XYZ file of C-alpha atoms in Angstrom:
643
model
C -2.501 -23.282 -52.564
C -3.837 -23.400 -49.146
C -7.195 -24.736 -48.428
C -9.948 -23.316 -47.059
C -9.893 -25.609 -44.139
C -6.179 -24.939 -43.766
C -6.360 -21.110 -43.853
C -9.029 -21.400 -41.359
C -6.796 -22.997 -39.052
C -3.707 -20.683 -39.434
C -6.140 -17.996 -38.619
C -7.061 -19.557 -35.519
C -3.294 -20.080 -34.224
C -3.120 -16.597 -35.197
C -5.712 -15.294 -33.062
C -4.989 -17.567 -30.562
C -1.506 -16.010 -29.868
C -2.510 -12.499 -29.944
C -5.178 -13.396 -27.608
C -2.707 -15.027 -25.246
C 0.061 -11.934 -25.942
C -3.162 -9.063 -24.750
C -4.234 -11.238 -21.816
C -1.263 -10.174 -19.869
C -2.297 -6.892 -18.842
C 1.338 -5.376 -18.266
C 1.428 -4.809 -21.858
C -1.066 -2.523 -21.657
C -1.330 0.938 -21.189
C -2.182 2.105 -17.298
C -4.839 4.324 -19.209
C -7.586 2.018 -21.013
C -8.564 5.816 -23.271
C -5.042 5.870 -24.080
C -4.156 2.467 -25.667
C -1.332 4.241 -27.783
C 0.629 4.167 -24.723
C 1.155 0.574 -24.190
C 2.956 -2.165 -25.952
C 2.417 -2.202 -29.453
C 1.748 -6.129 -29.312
C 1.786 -6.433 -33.111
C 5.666 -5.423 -33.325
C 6.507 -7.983 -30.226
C 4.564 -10.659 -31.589
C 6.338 -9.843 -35.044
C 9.593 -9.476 -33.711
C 9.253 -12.507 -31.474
C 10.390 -15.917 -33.088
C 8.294 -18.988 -33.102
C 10.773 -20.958 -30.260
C 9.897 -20.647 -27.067
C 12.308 -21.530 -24.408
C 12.873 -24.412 -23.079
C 10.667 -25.037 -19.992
C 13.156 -26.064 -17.553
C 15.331 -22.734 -18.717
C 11.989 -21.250 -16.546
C 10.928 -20.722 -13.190
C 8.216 -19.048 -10.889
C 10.629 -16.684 -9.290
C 8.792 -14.860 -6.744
C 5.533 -16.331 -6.206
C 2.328 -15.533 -6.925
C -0.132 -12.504 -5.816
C -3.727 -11.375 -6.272
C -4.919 -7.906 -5.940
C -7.740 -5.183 -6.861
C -10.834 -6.968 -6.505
C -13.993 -6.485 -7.869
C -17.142 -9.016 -7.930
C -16.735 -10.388 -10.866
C -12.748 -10.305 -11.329
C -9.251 -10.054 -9.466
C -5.813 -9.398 -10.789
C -3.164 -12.361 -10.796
C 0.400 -12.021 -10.492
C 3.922 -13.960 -11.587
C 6.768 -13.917 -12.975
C 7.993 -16.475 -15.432
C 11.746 -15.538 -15.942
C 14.847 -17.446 -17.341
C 16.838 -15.757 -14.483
C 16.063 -14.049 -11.188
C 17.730 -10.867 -12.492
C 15.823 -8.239 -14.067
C 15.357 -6.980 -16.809
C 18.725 -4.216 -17.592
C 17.208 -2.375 -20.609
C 16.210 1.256 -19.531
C 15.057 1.781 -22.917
C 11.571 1.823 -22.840
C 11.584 5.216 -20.649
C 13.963 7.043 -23.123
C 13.847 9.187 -25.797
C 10.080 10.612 -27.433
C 8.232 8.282 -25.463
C 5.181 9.321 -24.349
C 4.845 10.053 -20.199
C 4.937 6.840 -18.370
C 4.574 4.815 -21.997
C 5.429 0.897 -22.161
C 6.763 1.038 -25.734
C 9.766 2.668 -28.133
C 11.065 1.371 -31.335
C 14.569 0.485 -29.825
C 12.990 -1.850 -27.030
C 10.603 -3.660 -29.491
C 14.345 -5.328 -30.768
C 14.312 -6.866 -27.504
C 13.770 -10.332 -26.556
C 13.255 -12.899 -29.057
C 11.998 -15.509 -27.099
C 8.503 -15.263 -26.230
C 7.334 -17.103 -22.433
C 3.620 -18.380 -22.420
C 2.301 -19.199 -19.295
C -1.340 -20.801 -18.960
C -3.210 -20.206 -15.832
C -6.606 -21.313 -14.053
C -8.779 -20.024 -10.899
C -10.525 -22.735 -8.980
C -13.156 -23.213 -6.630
C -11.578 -26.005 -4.573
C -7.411 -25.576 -3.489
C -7.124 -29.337 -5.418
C -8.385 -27.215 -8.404
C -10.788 -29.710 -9.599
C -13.553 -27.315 -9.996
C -12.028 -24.596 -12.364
C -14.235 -21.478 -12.833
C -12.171 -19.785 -15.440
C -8.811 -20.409 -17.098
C -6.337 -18.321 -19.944
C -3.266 -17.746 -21.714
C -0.741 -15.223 -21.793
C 2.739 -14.590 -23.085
C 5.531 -12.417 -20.765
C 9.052 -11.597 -22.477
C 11.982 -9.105 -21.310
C 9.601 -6.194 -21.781
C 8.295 -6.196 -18.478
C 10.643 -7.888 -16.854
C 9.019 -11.448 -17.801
C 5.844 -10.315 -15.263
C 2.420 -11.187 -15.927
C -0.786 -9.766 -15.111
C -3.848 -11.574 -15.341
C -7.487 -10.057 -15.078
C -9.605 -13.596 -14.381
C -13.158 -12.952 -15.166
C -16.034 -14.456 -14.785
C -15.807 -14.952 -11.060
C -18.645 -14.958 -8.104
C -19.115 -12.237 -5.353
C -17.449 -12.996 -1.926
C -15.930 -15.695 -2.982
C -12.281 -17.706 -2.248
C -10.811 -19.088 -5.206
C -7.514 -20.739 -5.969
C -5.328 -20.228 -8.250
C -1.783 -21.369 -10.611
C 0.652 -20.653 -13.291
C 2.442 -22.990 -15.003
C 4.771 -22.681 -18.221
C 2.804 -24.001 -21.328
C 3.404 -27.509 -22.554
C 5.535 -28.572 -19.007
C 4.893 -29.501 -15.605
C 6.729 -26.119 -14.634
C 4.233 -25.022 -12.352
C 3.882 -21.489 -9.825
C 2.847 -22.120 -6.168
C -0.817 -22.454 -5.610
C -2.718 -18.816 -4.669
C -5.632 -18.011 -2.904
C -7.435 -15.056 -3.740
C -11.491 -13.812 -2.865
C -13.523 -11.658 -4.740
C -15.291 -8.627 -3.702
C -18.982 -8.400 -2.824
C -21.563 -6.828 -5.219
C -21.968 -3.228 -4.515
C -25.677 -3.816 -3.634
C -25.109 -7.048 -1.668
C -26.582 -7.138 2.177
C -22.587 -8.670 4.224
C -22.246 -9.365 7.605
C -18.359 -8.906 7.996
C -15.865 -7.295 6.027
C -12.052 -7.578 7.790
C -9.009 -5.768 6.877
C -5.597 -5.971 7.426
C -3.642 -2.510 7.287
C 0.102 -2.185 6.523
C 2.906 0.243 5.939
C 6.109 1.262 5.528
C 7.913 -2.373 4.578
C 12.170 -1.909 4.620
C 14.245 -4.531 4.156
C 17.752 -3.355 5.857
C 15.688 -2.715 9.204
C 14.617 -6.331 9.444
C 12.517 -8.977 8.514
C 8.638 -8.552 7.641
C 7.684 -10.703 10.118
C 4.294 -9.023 10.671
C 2.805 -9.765 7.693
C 3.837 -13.242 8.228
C 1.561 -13.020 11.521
C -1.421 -11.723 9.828
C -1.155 -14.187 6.885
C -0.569 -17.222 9.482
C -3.765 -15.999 11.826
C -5.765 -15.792 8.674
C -8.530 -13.769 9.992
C -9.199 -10.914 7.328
C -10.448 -10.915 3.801
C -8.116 -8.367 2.066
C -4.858 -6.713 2.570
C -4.229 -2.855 2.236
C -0.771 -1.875 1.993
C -0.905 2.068 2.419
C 2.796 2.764 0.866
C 6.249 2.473 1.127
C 6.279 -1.141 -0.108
C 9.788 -0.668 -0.685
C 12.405 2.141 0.131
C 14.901 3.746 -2.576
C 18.284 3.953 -0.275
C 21.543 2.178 -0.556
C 22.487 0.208 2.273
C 23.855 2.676 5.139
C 21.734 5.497 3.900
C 18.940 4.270 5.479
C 18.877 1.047 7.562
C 22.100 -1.256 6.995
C 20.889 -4.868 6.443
C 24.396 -6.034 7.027
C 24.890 -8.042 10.112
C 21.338 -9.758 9.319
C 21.881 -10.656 5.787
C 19.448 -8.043 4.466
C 21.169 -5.823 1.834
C 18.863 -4.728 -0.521
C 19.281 -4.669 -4.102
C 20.948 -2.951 -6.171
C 23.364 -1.378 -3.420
C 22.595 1.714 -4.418
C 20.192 4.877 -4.688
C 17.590 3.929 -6.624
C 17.366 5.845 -10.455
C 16.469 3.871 -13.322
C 14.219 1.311 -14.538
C 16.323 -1.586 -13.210
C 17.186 0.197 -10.366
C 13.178 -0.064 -9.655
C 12.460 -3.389 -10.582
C 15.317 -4.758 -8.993
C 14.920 -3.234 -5.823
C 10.693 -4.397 -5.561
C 12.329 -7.764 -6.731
C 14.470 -7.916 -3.400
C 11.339 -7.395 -1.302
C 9.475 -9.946 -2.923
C 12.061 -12.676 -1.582
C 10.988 -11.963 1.898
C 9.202 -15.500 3.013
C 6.737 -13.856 4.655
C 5.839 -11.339 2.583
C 5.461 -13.962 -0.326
C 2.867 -15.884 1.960
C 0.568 -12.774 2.379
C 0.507 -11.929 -1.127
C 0.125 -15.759 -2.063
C -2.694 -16.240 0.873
C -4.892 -12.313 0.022
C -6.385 -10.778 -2.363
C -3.935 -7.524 -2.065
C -5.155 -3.203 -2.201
C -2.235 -1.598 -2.207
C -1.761 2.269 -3.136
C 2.123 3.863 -2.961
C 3.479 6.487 -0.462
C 6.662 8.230 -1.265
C 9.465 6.170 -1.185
C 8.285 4.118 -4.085
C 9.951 6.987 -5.880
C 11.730 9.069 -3.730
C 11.590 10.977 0.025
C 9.053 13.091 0.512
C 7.866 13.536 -3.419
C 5.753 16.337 -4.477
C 4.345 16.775 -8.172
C 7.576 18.644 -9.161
C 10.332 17.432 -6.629
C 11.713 15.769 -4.301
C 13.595 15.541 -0.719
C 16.807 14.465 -2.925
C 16.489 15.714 -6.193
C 14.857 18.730 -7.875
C 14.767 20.270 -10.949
C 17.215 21.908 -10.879
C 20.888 21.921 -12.855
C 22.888 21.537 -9.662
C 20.596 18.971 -8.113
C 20.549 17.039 -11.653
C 24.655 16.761 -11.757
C 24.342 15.920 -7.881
C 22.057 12.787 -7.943
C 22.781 10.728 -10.970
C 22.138 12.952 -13.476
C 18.537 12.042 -13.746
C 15.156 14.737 -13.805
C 12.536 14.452 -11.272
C 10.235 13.356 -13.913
C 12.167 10.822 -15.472
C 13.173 9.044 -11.999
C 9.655 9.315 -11.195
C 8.504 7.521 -14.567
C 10.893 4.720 -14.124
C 9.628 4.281 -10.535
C 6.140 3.793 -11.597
C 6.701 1.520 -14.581
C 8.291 -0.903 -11.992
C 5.474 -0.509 -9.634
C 2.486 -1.054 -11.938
C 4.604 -4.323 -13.616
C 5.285 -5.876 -10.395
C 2.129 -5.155 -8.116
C -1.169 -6.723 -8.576
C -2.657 -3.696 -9.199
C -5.804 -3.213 -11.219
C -5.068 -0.503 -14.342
C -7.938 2.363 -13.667
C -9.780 3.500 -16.297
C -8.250 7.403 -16.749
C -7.214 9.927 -18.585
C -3.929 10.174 -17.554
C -1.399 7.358 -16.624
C -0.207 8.690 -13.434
C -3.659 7.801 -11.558
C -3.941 5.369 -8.684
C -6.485 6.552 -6.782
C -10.119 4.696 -6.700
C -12.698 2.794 -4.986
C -13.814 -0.550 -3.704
C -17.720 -1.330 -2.956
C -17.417 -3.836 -0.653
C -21.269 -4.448 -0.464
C -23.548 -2.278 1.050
C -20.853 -2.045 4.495
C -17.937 -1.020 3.465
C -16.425 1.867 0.687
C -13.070 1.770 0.499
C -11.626 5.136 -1.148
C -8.215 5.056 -1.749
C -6.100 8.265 -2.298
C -2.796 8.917 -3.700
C -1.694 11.917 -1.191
C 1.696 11.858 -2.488
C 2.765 11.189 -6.708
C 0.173 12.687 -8.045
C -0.675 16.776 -8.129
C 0.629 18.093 -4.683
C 1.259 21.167 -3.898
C 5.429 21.451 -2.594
C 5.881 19.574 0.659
C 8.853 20.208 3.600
C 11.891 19.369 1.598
C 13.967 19.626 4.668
C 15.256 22.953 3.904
C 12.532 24.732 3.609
C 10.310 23.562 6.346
C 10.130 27.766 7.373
C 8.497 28.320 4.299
C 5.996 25.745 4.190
C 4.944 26.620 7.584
C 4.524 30.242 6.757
C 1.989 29.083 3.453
C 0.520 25.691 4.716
C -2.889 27.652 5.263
C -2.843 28.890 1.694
C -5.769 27.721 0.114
C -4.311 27.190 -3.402
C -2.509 24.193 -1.703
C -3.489 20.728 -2.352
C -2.298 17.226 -1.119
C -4.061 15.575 -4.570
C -4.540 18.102 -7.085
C -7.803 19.391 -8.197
C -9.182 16.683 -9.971
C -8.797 13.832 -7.661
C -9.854 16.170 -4.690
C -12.883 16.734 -6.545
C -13.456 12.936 -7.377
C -12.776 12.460 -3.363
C -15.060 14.700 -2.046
C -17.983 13.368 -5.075
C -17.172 9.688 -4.112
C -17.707 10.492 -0.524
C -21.560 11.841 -0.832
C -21.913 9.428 -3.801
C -20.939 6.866 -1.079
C -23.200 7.952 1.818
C -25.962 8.391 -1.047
C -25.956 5.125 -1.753
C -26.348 3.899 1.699
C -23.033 2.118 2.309
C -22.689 1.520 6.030
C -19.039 2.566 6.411
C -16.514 4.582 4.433
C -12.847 4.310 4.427
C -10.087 6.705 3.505
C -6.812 5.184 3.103
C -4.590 8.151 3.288
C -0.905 7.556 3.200
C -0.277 10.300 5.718
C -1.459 11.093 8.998
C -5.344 13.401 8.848
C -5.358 14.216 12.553
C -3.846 17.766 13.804
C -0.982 16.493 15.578
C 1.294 18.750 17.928
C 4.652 17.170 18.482
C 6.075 19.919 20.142
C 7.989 18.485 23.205
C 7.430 14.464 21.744
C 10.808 13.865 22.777
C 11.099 15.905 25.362
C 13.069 18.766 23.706
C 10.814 21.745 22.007
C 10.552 20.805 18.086
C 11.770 24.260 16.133
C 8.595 22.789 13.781
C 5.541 21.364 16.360
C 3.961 19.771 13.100
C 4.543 17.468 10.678
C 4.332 19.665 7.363
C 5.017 16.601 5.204
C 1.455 15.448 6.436
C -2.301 16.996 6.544
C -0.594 19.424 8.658
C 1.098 21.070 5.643
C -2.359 21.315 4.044
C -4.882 22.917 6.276
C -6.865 24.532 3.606
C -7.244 20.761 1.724
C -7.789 19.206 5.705
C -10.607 22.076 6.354
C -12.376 21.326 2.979
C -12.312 17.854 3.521
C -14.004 17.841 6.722
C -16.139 20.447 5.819
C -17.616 18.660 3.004
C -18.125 15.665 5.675
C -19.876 18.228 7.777
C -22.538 19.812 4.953
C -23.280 16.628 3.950
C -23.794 15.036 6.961
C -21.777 12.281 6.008
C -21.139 9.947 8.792
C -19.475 6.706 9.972
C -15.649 7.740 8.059
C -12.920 5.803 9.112
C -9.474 7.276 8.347
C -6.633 4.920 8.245
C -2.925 5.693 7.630
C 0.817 5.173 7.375
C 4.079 6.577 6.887
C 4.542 7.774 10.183
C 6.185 4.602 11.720
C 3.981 5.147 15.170
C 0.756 4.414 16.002
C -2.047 6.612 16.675
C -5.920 6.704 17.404
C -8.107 9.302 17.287
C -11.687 10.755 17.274
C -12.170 12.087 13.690
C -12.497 16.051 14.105
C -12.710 19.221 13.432
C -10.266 21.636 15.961
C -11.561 25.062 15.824
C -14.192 24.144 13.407
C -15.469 27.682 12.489
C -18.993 25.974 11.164
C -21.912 27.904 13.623
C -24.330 24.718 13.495
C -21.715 22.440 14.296
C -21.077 20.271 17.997
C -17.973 21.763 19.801
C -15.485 18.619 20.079
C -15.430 17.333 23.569
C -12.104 14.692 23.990
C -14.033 13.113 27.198
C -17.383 12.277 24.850
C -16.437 12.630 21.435
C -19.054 14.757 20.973
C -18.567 16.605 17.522
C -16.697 13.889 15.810
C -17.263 12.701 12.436
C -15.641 9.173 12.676
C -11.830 8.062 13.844
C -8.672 8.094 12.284
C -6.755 4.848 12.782
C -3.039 5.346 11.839
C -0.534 2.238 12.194
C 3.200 1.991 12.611
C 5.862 0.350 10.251
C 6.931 -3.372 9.202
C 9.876 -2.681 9.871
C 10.748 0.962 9.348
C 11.839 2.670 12.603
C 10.563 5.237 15.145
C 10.847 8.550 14.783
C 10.907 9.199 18.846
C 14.304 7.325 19.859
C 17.067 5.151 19.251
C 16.880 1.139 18.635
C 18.700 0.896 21.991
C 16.026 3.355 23.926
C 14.212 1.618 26.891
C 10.097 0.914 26.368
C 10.143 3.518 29.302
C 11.400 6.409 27.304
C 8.766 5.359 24.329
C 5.876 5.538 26.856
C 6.890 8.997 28.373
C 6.689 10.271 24.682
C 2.897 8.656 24.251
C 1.835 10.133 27.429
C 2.940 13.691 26.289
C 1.446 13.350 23.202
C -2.054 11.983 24.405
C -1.913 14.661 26.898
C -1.127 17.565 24.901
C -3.512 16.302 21.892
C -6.670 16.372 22.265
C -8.523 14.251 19.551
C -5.726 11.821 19.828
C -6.408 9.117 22.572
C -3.882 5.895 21.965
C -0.503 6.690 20.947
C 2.451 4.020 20.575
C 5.336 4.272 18.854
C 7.907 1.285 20.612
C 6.738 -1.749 18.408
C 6.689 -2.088 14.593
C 3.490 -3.876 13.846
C 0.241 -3.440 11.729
C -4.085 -3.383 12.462
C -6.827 -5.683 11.332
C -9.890 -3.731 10.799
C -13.704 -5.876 11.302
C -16.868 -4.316 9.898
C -20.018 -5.414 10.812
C -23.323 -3.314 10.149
C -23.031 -1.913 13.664
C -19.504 -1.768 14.857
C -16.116 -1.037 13.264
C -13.143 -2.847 15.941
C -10.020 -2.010 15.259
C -6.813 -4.431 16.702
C -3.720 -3.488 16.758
C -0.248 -6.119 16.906
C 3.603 -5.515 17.763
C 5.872 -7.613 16.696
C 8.535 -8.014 19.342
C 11.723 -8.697 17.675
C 12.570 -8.454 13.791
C 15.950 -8.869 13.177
C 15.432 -12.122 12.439
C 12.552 -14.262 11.477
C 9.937 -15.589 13.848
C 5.830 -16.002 14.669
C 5.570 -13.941 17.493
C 3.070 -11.036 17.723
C 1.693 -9.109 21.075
C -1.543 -7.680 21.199
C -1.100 -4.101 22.056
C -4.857 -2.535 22.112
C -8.515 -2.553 20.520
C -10.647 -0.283 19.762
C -14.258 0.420 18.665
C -16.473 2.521 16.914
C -20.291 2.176 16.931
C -22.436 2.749 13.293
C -23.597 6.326 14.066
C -21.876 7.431 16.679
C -19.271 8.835 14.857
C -16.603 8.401 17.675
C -13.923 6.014 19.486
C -16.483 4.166 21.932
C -15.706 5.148 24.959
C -14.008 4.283 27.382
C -11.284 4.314 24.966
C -9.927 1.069 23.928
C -11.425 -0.103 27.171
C -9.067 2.421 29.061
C -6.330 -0.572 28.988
C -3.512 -1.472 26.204
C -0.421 -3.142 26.604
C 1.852 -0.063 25.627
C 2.210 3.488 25.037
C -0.358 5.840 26.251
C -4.400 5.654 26.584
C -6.854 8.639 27.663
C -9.868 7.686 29.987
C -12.143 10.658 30.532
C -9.814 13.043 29.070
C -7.447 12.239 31.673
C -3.767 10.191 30.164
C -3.017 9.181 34.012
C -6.343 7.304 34.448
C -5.565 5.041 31.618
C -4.008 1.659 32.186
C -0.523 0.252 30.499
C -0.470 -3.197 31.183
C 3.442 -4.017 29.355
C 2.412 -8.142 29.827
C 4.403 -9.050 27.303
C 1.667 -11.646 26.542
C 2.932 -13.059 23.228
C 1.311 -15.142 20.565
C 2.754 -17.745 18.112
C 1.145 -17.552 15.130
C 2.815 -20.298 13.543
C 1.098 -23.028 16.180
C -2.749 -23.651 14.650
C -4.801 -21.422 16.976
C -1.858 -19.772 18.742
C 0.311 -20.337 21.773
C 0.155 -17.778 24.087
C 3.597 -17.194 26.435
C 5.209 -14.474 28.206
C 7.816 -12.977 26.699
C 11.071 -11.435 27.649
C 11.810 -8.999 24.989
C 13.788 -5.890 26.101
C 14.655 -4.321 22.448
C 11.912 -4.712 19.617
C 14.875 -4.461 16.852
C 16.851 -7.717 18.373
């Protein structure tokens, strides 16, 4: 018979693994009121048997990352894997599963092998001075990820971090990660760096590299498309540079998924920026599919002949298997919800800066322009039933906006995956567009754009700075409403900005390609699109659309600057990063100071006055080298930015 001291002890391992098995949060259901649908940890930790692998079976096989933070807390990310494959089983998506569930009977028969990984956060990057430490187990489940939330943690504050396989010197790369300011804190500077539209065939990611190696923002926000879902050829061929994305194929199940975000995560420099930030990312489309809408897709619909066309896979399913693989493999923090398809919430950065992110794309919206029927979305994109988020998150937007400006936060921020501003593109490249708008943007929404803006308007909520993707271009403009049919509101006036309500800042791709020409198309031919476009558009005042590149974003409690950088070349890997333009907006002003941008950039097209011949395009080609301590500036001689 045992003792009592003996039982006591057993009881302790006991709790000690199950601890260590729910401290990885990718076991876990997305929903925190819906616990049913995640793992059900006592069948894995049943099922699992008491040998472990052998530590040097293990590796760290694509870094670390940190993301979602609050004050207290941020999300850590590895993987601990016996191979840099993934995972093959699609099982946990099939059969009576609940929507987007973690768990079915077949897949609990999985691996028998469980992985336990300790970690610890430190103050100091020897980590001498640890501030919190854990335990948690990863197996074939979830594609050997873990998920981490540390606790505990001060406000504002850089900490390091590390994995390492239990009972070895098998250890992940060191992280650095910072915490968020209390909501009620008095900060000085918040700085953000904005991203988009990341695809591997088109070339390397060498602009997060920059960022990461100038090291002069706080957090990253990655406004979608973090990966793409073609097979080579389809869209981009990484051939001749040694970029093929994996699996060669379009992308369907689970695997599919989690092998494809696997790829990505080999890219050097996107490894640095997730192991150097503290990461908010959100997804655009193409984390599932082109041009998704709550019920379809560019490329697949529900429909019988689309279903036997493309795999033989429903819209619903492909979309489930997409966002198991994203929520596994991003350091993402799981929102409290009633429903696991939400990704959509805010960050109090201090009493400067809300940062509301929407989900414009997966989750309720109404049909977008599927291609072939961009007539008929023109003919109903006034309709008011349409929505770009669905009722209830439009009606959380609109609430966290005036609970935002009630609380006296400085600054708001909307990351929007799409482009807010009304945009004609009617003779962009020089040939009338049979469609002047983008209908797979706010354009396609008008009723959703007017209510949005008129909420700003009734409320008198001011200082809102839009950012955005997607588009692969880069845009600035005052933040207004064209037409606005409101009889105590300021007519907009593109010389002033009079009757704005803020900016929109919109950036341009990693590495995804222009819409407005070839790879081989001269800058010249770029630049005679901006000027068109800043001509013929009022509100919009910068466009450029030649250089794939990104925007750091510096909050004070008086000014919001916004720089933007082109990288010149990206078919191959290298440190260099031009300057193309900066911009400002003053707290209560609601506009682009004027003149814009200082009515001088190095590219594309600026307004001064109103007028897109009085502003100056300098093309210096001054170029930076991020990877020299400080920089090294040089001239460059770059004639094509995709060489």
């Amino acid at each position: 018979m045992l003792s009592n001291s003996s039982i006591f002890v057993l009881l302790s391992l006991a709790a000690d693994v199950c601890a260590s098995w729910s401290g990885n949060l990718n076991f876990g259901s997305p929903s925190h009121i819906h616990p049913a649908l995640g793992i059900a940890l006592p069948k894995v930790v049943k099922r699992n048997a008491p040998d472990h692998y052998d530590p040097a079976q293990l590796n760290f096989t694509h870094g670390v990352a940190s993301g979602d933070p609050l004050a207290d807390s941020v999300i850590l990310w590895t993987r601990a894997s016996p191979t840099m494959d993934d995972d093959p089983s699609n099982i946990t998506v099939t059969e009576d599963v609940p929507l987007y569930s973690h768990e079915t009977k077949q897949y609990v028969l999985g691996s028998k092998s469980p992985i336990c990984v300790d970690w610890k956060v430190a103050k100091d990057d020897k980590l001498r001075k640890i501030a919190t430490k854990g335990q948690a187990y990863t197996s074939s489940d979830i594609d050997y990820t873990i998920k981490v939330n540390a606790r505990g943690l001060e406000p504002f504050t850089t900490y390091y971090y590390q994995f390492n396989v239990c009972h070895s010197n098998i250890t992940s790369p060191i992280g650095r990660t910072k915490t968020a300011p209390g909501e009620n804190d008095d900060v000085s500077q918040v700085n953000l760096a904005v991203f988009s539209c990341s695809n591997f065939p088109f070339g390397y990611f060498n602009t997060i590299g920059n960022s990461a190696r100038r090291d002069m923002v706080d957090y990253v926000v990655h406004l979608g498309d973090y990966i793409y879902e073609y097979a080579n050829g389809d869209y981009g061929d990484g051939t001749d540079i040694g970029r093929i994305a994996q699996p060669d194929k379009t992308l369907f199940t689970l695997y599919d998924y989690r092998r494809r975000l696997a790829t990505y995560r080999t890219d050097l420099d996107m490894l640095l920026s997730h192991q150097k930030f503290a990461w908010i990312p959100t997804w655009d489309d193409h984390e599932v599919a082109d041009n998704t809408w709550m019920a379809g897709e560019a490329d697949l619909q529900n429909t019988e002949d689309s279903f036997n066309e493309n795999g033989g896979i429903s819209v619903d399913q492909r979309k489930m298997n997409a966002v198991r693989a994203y929520f596994e493999w991003m350091p993402i923090r799981q929102v409290e919800m009633d429903d696991n398809l939400r990704i959509w919430r805010t960050f109090k950065l201090g009493k400067l800066v809300d940062l509301i992110m929407l989900d414009t794309r997966q989750y309720e919206r109404s049909v977008t322009d599927l291609y072939f029927n961009t007539h008929y979305i023109s003919e109903i994109k006034e309709d008011a039933g349409r929505s770009l988020m669905g009722a209830r998150q439009e009606g959380w937007f609109y609430d966290e906006l005036t609970k935002s400006h009630d609380r006296g936060a400085t600054w708001r921020i909307i990351g929007s995956q799409i482009v807010f501003s009304q945009i004609d593109e009617s003779f962009a490249d020089g040939v009338r567009a049979a469609q002047p708008f983008n209908l797979d943007a706010w354009n396609g929404y008008e009723s959703n754009r007017n209510r949005t803006l008129e909420h700003l308007y009734r409320g008198n909520i001011s200082n809102n700075i839009m950012i955005a993707g997607d588009s692969h271009v880069n845009w600035v403009s005052d933040l207004t409403w064209l037409g606005n049919p409101l009889s105590d509101s300021v007519p907009y006036n593109e010389v002033t900005g009079a009757g704005s309500l803020g900016a929109e800042f919109a950036g341009t791709a990693i590495s995804s390609p222009t819409p407005y020409g070839g790879p081989n198309a001269p800058i010249s031919h770029f630049n005679g699109v901006a000027e068109w476009l800043v001509k013929h558009n009022p509100e919009l005042q910068w466009q450029e659309s030649y250089y794939r590149g990104y925007f750091e974003m510096y909050f004070t409690p008086q000014w919001c600057n916004a720089s933007f950088f082109g990288a010149p070349m990206i078919k191959y890997r290298n440190p260099y990063e031009i300057p193309l333009a900066n911009f400002s907006v003053k707290a209560g002003e609601n506009r682009l100071q004027r003149p814009v941008g200082k009515g001088k950039v190095e590219d594309g097209a600026i307004k001064v006055d109103g007028d897109v011949h009085k502003g100056i395009v300098t093309g210096s080609n001054m170029t930076n080298d991020t990877s020299v301590p400080g920089g090294r500036w040089f001239v460059g001689h770059f004639y094509n930015n995709m060489e």
